[in-house]
GROMACS .gro file of C-alpha atoms in nm:
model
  402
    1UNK     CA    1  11.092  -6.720   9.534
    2UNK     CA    2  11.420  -6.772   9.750
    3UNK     CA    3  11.721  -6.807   9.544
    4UNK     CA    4  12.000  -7.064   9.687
    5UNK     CA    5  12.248  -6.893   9.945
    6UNK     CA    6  12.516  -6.677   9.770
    7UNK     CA    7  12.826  -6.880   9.667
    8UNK     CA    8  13.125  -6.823   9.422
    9UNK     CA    9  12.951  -6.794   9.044
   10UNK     CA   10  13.245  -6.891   8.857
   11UNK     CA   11  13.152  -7.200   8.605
   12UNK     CA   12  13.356  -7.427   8.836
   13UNK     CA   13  13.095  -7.374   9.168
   14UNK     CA   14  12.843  -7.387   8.974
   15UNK     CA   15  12.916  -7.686   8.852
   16UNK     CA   16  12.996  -7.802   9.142
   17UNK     CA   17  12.676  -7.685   9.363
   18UNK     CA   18  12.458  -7.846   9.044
   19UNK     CA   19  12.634  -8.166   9.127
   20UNK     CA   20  12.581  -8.129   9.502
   21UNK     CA   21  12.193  -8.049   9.439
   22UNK     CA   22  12.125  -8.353   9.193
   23UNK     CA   23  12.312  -8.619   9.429
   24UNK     CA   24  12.184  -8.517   9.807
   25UNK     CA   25  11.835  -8.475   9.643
   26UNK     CA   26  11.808  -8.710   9.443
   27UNK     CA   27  12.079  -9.031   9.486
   28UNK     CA   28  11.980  -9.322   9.760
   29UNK     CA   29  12.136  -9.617   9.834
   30UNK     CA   30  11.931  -9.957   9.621
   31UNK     CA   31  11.726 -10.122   9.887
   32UNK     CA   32  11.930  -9.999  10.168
   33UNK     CA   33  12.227 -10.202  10.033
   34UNK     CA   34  12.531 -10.094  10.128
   35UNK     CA   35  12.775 -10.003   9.839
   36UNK     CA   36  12.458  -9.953   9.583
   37UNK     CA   37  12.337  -9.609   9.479
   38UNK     CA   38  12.028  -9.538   9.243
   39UNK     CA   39  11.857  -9.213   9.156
   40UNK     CA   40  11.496  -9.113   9.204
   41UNK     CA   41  11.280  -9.020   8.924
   42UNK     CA   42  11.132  -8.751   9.107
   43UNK     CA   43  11.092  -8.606   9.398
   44UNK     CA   44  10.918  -8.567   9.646
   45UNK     CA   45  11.035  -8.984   9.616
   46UNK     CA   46  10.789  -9.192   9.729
   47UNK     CA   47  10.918  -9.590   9.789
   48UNK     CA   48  10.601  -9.743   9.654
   49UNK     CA   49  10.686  -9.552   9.332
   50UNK     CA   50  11.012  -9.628   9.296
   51UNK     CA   51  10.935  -9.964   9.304
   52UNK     CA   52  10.685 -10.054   9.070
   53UNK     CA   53  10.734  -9.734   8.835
   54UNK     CA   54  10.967  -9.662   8.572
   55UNK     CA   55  11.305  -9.637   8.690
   56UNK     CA   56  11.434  -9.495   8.326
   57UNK     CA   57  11.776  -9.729   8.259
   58UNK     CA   58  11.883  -9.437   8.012
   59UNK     CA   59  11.841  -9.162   8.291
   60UNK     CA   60  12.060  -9.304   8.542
   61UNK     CA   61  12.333  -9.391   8.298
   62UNK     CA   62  12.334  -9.034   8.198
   63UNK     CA   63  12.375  -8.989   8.543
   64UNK     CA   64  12.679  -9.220   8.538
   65UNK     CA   65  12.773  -9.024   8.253
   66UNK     CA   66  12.747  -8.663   8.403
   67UNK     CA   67  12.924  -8.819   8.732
   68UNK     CA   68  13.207  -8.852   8.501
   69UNK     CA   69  13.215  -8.471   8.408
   70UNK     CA   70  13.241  -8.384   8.752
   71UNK     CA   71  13.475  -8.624   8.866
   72UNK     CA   72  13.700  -8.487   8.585
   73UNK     CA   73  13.643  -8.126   8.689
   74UNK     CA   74  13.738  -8.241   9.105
   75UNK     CA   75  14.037  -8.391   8.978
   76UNK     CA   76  14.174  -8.061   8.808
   77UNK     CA   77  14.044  -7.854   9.088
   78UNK     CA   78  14.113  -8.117   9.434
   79UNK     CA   79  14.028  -7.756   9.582
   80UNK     CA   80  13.667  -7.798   9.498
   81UNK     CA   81  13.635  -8.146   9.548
   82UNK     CA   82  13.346  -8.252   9.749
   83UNK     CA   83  13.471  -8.502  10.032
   84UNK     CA   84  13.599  -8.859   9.978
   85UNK     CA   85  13.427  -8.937  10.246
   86UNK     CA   86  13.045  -8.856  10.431
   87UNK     CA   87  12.706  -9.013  10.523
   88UNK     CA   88  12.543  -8.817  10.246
   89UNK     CA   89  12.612  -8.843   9.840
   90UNK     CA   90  12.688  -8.495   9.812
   91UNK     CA   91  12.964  -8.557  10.073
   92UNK     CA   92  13.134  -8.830   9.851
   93UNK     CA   93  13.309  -8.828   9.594
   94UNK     CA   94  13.192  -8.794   9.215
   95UNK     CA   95  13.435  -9.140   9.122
   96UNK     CA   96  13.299  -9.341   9.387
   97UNK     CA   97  12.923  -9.228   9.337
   98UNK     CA   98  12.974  -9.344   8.984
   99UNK     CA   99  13.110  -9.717   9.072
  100UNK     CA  100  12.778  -9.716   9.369
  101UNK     CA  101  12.523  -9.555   9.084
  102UNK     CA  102  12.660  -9.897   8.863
  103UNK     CA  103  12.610 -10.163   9.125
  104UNK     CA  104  12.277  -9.999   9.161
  105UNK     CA  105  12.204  -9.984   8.744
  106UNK     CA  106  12.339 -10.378   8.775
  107UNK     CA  107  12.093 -10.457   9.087
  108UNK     CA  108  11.800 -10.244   8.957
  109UNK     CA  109  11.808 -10.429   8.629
  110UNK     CA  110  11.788 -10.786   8.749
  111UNK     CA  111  12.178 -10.838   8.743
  112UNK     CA  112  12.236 -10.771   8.432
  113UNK     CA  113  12.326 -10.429   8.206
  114UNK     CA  114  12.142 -10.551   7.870
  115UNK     CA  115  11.786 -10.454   7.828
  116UNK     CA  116  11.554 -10.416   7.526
  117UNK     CA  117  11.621 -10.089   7.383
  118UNK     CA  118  11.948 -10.025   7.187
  119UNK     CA  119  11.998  -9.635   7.275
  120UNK     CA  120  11.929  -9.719   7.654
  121UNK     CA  121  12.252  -9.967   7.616
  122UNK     CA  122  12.483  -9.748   7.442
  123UNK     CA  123  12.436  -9.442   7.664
  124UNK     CA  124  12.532  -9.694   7.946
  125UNK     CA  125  12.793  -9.802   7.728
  126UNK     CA  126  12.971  -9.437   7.644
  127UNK     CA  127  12.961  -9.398   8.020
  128UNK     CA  128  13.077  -9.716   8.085
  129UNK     CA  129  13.395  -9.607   7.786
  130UNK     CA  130  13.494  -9.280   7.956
  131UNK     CA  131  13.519  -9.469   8.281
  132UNK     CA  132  13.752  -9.739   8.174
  133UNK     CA  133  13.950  -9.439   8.039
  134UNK     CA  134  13.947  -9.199   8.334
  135UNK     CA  135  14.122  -9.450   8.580
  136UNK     CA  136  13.847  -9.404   8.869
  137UNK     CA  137  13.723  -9.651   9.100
  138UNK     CA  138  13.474  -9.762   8.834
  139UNK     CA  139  13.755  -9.812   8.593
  140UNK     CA  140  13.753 -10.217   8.592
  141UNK     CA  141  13.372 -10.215   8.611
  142UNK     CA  142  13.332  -9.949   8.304
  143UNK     CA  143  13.544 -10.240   8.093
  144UNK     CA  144  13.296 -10.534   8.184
  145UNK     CA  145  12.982 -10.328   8.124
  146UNK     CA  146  13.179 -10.282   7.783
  147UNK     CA  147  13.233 -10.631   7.695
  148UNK     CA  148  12.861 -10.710   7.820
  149UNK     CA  149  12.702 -10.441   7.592
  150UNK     CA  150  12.940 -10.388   7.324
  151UNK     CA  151  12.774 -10.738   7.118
  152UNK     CA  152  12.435 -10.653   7.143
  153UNK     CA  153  12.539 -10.292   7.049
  154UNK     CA  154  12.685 -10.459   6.738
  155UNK     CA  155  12.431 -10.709   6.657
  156UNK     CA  156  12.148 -10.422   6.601
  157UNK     CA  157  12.396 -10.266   6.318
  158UNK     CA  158  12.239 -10.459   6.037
  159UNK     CA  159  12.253 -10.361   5.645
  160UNK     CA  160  11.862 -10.378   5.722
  161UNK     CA  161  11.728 -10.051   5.556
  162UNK     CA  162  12.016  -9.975   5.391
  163UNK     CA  163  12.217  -9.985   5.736
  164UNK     CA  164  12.221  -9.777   6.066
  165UNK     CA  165  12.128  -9.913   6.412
  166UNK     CA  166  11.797 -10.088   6.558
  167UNK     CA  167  11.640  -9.878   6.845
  168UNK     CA  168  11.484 -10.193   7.019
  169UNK     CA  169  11.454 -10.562   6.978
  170UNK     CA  170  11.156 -10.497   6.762
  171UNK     CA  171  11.345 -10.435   6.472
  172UNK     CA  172  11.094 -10.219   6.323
  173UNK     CA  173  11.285  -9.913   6.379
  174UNK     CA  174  11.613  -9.766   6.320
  175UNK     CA  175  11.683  -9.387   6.445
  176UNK     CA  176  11.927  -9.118   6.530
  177UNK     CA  177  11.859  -9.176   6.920
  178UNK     CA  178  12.080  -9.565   6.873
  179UNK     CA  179  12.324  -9.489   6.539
  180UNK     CA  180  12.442  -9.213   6.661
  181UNK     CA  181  12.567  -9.296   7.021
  182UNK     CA  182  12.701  -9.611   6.888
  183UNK     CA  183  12.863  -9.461   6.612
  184UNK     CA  184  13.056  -9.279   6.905
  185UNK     CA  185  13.135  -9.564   7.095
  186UNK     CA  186  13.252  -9.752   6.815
  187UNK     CA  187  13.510  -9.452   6.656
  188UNK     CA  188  13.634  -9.394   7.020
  189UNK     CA  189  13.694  -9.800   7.057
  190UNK     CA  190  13.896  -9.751   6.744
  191UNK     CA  191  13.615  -9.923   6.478
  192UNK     CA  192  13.643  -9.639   6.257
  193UNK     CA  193  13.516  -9.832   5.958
  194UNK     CA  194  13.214  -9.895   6.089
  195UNK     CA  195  13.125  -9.585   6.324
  196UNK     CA  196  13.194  -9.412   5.945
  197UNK     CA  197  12.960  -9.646   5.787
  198UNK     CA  198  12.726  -9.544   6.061
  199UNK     CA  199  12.796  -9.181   6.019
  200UNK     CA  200  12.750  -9.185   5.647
  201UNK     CA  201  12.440  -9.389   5.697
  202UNK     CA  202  12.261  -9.111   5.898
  203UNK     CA  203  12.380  -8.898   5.611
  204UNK     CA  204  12.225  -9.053   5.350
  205UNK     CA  205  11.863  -9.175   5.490
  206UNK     CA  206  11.822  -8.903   5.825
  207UNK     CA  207  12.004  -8.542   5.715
  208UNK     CA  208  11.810  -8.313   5.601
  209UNK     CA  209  11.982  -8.065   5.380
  210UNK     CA  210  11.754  -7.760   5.348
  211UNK     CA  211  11.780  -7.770   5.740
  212UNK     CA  212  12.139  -7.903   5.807
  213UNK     CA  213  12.008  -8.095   6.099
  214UNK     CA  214  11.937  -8.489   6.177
  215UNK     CA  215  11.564  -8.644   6.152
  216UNK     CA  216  11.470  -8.871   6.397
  217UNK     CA  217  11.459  -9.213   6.241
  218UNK     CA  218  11.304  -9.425   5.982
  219UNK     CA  219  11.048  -9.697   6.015
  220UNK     CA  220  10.922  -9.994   5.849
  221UNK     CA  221  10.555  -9.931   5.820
  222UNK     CA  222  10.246 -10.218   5.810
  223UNK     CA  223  10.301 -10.283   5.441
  224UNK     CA  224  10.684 -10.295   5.408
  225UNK     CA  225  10.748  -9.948   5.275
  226UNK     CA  226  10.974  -9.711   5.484
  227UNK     CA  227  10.884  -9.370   5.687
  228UNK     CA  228  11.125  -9.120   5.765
  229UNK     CA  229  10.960  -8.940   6.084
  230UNK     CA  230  11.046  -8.594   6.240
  231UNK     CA  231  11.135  -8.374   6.428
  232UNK     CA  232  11.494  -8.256   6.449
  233UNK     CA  233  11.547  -8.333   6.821
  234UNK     CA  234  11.776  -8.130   7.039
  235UNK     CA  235  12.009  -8.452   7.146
  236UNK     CA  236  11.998  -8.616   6.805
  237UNK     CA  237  12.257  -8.399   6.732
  238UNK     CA  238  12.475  -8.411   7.004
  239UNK     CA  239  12.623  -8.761   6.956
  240UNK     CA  240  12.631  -8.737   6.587
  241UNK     CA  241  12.867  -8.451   6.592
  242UNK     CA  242  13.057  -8.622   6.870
  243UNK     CA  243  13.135  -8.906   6.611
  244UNK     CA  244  13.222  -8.657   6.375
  245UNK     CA  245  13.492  -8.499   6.592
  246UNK     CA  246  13.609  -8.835   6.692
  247UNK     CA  247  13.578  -8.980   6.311
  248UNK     CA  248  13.807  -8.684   6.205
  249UNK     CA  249  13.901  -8.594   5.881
  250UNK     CA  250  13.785  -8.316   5.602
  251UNK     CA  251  13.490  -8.438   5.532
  252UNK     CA  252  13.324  -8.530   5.897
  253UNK     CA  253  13.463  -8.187   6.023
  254UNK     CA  254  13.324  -7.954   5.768
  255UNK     CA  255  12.994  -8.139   5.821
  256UNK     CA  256  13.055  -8.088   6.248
  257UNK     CA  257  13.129  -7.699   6.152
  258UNK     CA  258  12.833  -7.709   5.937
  259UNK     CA  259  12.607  -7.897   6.164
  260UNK     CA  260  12.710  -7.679   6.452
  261UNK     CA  261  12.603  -7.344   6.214
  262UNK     CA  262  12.223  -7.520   6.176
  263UNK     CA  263  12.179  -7.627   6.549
  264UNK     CA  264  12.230  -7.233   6.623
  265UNK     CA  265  11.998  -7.130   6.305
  266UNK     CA  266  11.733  -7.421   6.422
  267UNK     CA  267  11.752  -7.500   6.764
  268UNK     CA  268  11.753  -7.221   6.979
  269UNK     CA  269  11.551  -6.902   7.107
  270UNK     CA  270  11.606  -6.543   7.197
  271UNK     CA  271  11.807  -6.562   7.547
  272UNK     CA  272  11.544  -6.333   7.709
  273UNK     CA  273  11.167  -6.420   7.750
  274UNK     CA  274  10.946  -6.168   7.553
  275UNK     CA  275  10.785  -6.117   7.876
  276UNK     CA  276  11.149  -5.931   8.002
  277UNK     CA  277  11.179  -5.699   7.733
  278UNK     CA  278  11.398  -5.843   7.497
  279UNK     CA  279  11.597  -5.612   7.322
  280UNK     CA  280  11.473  -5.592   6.892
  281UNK     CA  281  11.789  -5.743   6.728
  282UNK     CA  282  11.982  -5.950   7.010
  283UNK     CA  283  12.192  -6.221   6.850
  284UNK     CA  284  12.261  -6.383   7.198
  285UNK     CA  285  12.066  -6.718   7.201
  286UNK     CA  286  12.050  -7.047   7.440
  287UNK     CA  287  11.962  -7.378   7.274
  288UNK     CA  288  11.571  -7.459   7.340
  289UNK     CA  289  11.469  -7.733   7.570
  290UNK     CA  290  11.215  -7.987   7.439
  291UNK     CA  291  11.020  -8.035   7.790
  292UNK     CA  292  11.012  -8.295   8.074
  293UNK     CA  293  11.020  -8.683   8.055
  294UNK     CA  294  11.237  -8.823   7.905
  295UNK     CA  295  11.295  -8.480   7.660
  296UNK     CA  296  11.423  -8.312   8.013
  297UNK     CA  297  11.728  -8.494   7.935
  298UNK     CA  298  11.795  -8.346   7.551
  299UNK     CA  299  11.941  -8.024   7.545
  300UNK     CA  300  12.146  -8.131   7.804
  301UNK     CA  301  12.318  -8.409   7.599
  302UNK     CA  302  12.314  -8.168   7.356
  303UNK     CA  303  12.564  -7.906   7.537
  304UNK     CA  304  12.841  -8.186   7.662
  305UNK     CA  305  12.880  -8.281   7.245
  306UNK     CA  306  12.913  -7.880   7.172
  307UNK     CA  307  13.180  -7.823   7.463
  308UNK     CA  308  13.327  -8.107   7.304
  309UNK     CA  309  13.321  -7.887   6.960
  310UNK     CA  310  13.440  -7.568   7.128
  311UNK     CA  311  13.712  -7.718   7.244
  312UNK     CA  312  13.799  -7.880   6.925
  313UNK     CA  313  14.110  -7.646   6.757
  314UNK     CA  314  14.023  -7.864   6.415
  315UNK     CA  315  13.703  -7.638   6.364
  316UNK     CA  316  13.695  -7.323   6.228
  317UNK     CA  317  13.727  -7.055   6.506
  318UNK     CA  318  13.326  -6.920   6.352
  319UNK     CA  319  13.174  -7.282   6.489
  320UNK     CA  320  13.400  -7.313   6.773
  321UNK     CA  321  13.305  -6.984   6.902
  322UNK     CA  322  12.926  -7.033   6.817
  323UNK     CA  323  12.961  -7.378   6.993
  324UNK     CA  324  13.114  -7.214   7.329
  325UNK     CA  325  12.829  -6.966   7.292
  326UNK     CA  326  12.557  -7.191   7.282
  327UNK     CA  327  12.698  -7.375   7.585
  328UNK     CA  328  12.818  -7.081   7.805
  329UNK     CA  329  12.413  -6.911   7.735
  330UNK     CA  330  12.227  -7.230   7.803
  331UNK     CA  331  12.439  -7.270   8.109
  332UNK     CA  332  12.318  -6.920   8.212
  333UNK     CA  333  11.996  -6.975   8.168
  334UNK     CA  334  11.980  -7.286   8.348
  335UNK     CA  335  12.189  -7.084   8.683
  336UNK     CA  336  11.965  -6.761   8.645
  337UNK     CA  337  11.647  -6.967   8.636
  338UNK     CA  338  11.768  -7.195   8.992
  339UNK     CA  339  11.559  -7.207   9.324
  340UNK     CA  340  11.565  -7.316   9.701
  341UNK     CA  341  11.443  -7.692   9.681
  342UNK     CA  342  11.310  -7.611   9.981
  343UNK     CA  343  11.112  -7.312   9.824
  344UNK     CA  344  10.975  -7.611   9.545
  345UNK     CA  345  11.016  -7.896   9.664
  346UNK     CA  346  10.745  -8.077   9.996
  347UNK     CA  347  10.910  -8.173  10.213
  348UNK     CA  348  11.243  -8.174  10.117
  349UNK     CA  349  11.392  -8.025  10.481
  350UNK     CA  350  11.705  -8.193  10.537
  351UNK     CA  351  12.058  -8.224  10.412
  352UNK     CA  352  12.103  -7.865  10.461
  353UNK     CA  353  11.757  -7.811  10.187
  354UNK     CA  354  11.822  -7.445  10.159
  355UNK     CA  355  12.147  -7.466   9.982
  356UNK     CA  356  11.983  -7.722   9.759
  357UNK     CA  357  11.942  -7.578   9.442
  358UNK     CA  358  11.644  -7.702   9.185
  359UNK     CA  359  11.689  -7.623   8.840
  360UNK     CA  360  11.410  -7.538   8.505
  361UNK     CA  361  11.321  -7.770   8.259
  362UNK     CA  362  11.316  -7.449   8.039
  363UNK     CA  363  11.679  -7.227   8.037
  364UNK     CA  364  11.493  -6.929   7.881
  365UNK     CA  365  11.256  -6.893   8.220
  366UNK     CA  366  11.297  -6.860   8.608
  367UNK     CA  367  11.169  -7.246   8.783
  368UNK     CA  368  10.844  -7.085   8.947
  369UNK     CA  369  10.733  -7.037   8.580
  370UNK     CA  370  10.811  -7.330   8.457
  371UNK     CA  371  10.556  -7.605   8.335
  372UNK     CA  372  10.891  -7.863   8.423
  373UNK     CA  373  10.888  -7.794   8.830
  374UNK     CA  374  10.526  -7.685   8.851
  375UNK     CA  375  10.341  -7.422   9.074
  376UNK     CA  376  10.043  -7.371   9.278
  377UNK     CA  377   9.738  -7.689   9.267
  378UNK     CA  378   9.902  -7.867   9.020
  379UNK     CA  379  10.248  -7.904   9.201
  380UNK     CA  380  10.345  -8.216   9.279
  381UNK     CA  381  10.681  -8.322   9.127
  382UNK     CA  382  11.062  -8.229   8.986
  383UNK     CA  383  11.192  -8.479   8.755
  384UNK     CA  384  11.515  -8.621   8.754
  385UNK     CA  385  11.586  -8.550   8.381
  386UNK     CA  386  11.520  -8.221   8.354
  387UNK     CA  387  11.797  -8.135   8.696
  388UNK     CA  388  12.058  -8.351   8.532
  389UNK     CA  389  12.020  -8.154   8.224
  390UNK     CA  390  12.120  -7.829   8.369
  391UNK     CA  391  12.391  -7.992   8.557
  392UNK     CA  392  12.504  -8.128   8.219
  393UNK     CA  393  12.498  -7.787   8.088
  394UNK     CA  394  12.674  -7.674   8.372
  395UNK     CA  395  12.979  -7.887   8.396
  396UNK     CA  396  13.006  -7.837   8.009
  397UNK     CA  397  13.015  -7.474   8.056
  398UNK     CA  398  13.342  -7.556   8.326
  399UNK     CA  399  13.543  -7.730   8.034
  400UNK     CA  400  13.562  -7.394   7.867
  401UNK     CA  401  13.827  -7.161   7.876
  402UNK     CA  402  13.676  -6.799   7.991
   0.00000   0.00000   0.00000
């Protein structure tokens, strides 16, 4: 399979050529409107599709979210800035892409940012937060997405079940997926008291302690009883420990170190496929990846909340090493395994397609192996999700020092 032309492999360019991939291929202007940018699910993108299929609110605002990372890594290096200005999106700038990919969101969702799921609001929201705070175009827009979603964010924190947060208006249902990503935005909006109730919450009703890691949720079932329900998800954890790190204290940062310390114990796999010859013994490991769909999206999540740790000199050096490890391995993976989207990809023969790179779903194996791209008869897609995630993994891997 044809790799991508050679270019620099420091964490930076790749980063950046991740970045460049994900917006030429997949980005497009909302109905031709000027000024509007939305993603494709999937390419090859066919119009009819995009129209009356899913257009997966809580992938494009981790797209927001991820346009954030990058416009923070042009910013430190204007060297490696893409262009302020071009026909194409991977000619414009990360900060302007993200204001475009919200008038799209806005347009897409029948003007208006709230929809029916709780999680799909707060990712938007924590975009929408580091926006306000990164003084980018999108700045002023990132602040009335808050005040939009920030109330319904709140009104699905109930003392229902003992407390947490309602994953959709069903109120059947609270999980990890909503608590913890509004725990986050509400400790980094300054609500401390309740982000900790949140916190503590998740704790008491969705830790498990022989594993150290976060269940999925707990349900009201037919006859009024509750259900906790598995498994220990790949993102769950990610925002949880964020709010930890941003909650501070003793407490919340013995439980990041310790929750850092199970996610490398649970949550990962041997950083070379059996298949390669794996050497008995390696310790080296990359977090595992949980599939395509919506799960293309986890590990990625996943990787900006352990940067995050890493970086974090409150830790003990033990997790923030493990932390940087897990990131900077995953990251690898995801390079190692990249294509040609021409190679992968019908049809795809413009915008230069050659230097287009198209990631795995899986970090652990090359793309042309990979049940998330697809080979041979059964080709016929790449999904969205599962590209952002390695360019999640990617710019977190930039943020740390080498």
């Amino acid at each position: 399979m044809t790799l991508p032309a050679a270019i620099s492999t420091s964490p930076n360019q790749r980063a950046a050529a991740a970045r460049d991939s994900v917006t030429a291929l997949f980005a497009r202007p909302l109905f031709f409107l000027p000024g509007t940018l939305l993603a494709a699910t999937e390419l090859p993108a066919r119009r009819l599709h995009r129209l009356t299929q899913p257009w997966h609110y809580w992938w494009q605002a981790h797209f927001v979210d991820t346009l954030v990372d990058a416009a923070q890594r042009e910013r430190q290096l204007p060297s490696a800035n893409a262009g302020s200005v071009g026909s194409s999106p991977a000619e414009v700038s990360s900060s302007v892409l993200a204001a475009r990919l919200l008038s799209g969101i806005r347009i897409r969702n029948v003007l208006v940012y709230v929809n029916g799921y709780f999680d799909d609001m707060a990712w938007l929201a924590l975009a929408a937060q580091r926006l306000e705070q990164a003084a980018v175009p999108a700045a002023r827009r990132g602040a009335r997405i808050q005040q939009s979603l920030e109330p319904q964010l709140r009104s699905a924190c109930t003392s229902d079940l003992g407390g947490g947060t309602y994953w959709s208006r069903k109120r059947d249902f609270k999980n990890t997926p909503a608590t913890g990503p509004v725990a986050l935005y509400l400790a980094r909006l300054g609500d401390h008291a309740a982000a900790q109730q949140l916190v503590d919450w998740l704790d008491e009703r969705l830790f498990d302690h022989r594993v150290g890691l976060y269940l999925d949720g707990t349900r009201i079932t037919a006859d009024g009883s509750l259900s906790r329900e598995g498994p220990f998800y790949t993102y769950n954890q990610g925002p949880v420990l964020g709010a930890l790190l941003e909650l501070g204290g003793a407490a919340n940062l013995a439980r990041a170190a310790h929750l850092i310390h199970a996610t490398a114990e649970h949550l990962t796999v041997p950083d070379t496929p059996p298949s390669q010859g794996a050497k008995s013994g390696s310790k080296a490991q990359i977090l595992r990846c949980e599939g395509v769909g919506d799960r293309g999206l986890f590990t990625g999540i996943l990787t900006r909340y352990l940067a995050l740790a890493a970086r974090d000199g409150r830790l003990p050096r033990d997790a923030r090493q493990q932390a940087a490890d897990l990131v900077r391995n995953t990251a690898e993976g995801f390079w190692a395994g990249r294509v040609s989207a021409a190679a992968v990809v019908p049809g795809v023969t413009s915008i230069a397609a050659e230097s287009l790179t198209v990631f795995p779903a899986q970090a652990l194996f090359p793309a042309p192996e990979d049940a998330g791209i697809g080979t041979g008869p059964e080709f016929n897609s790449v999904e969205l999700s599962t590209q952002l995630q390695a360019w999640m993994a990617l710019e977190a891997a930039a943020t740390l020092r080498s």
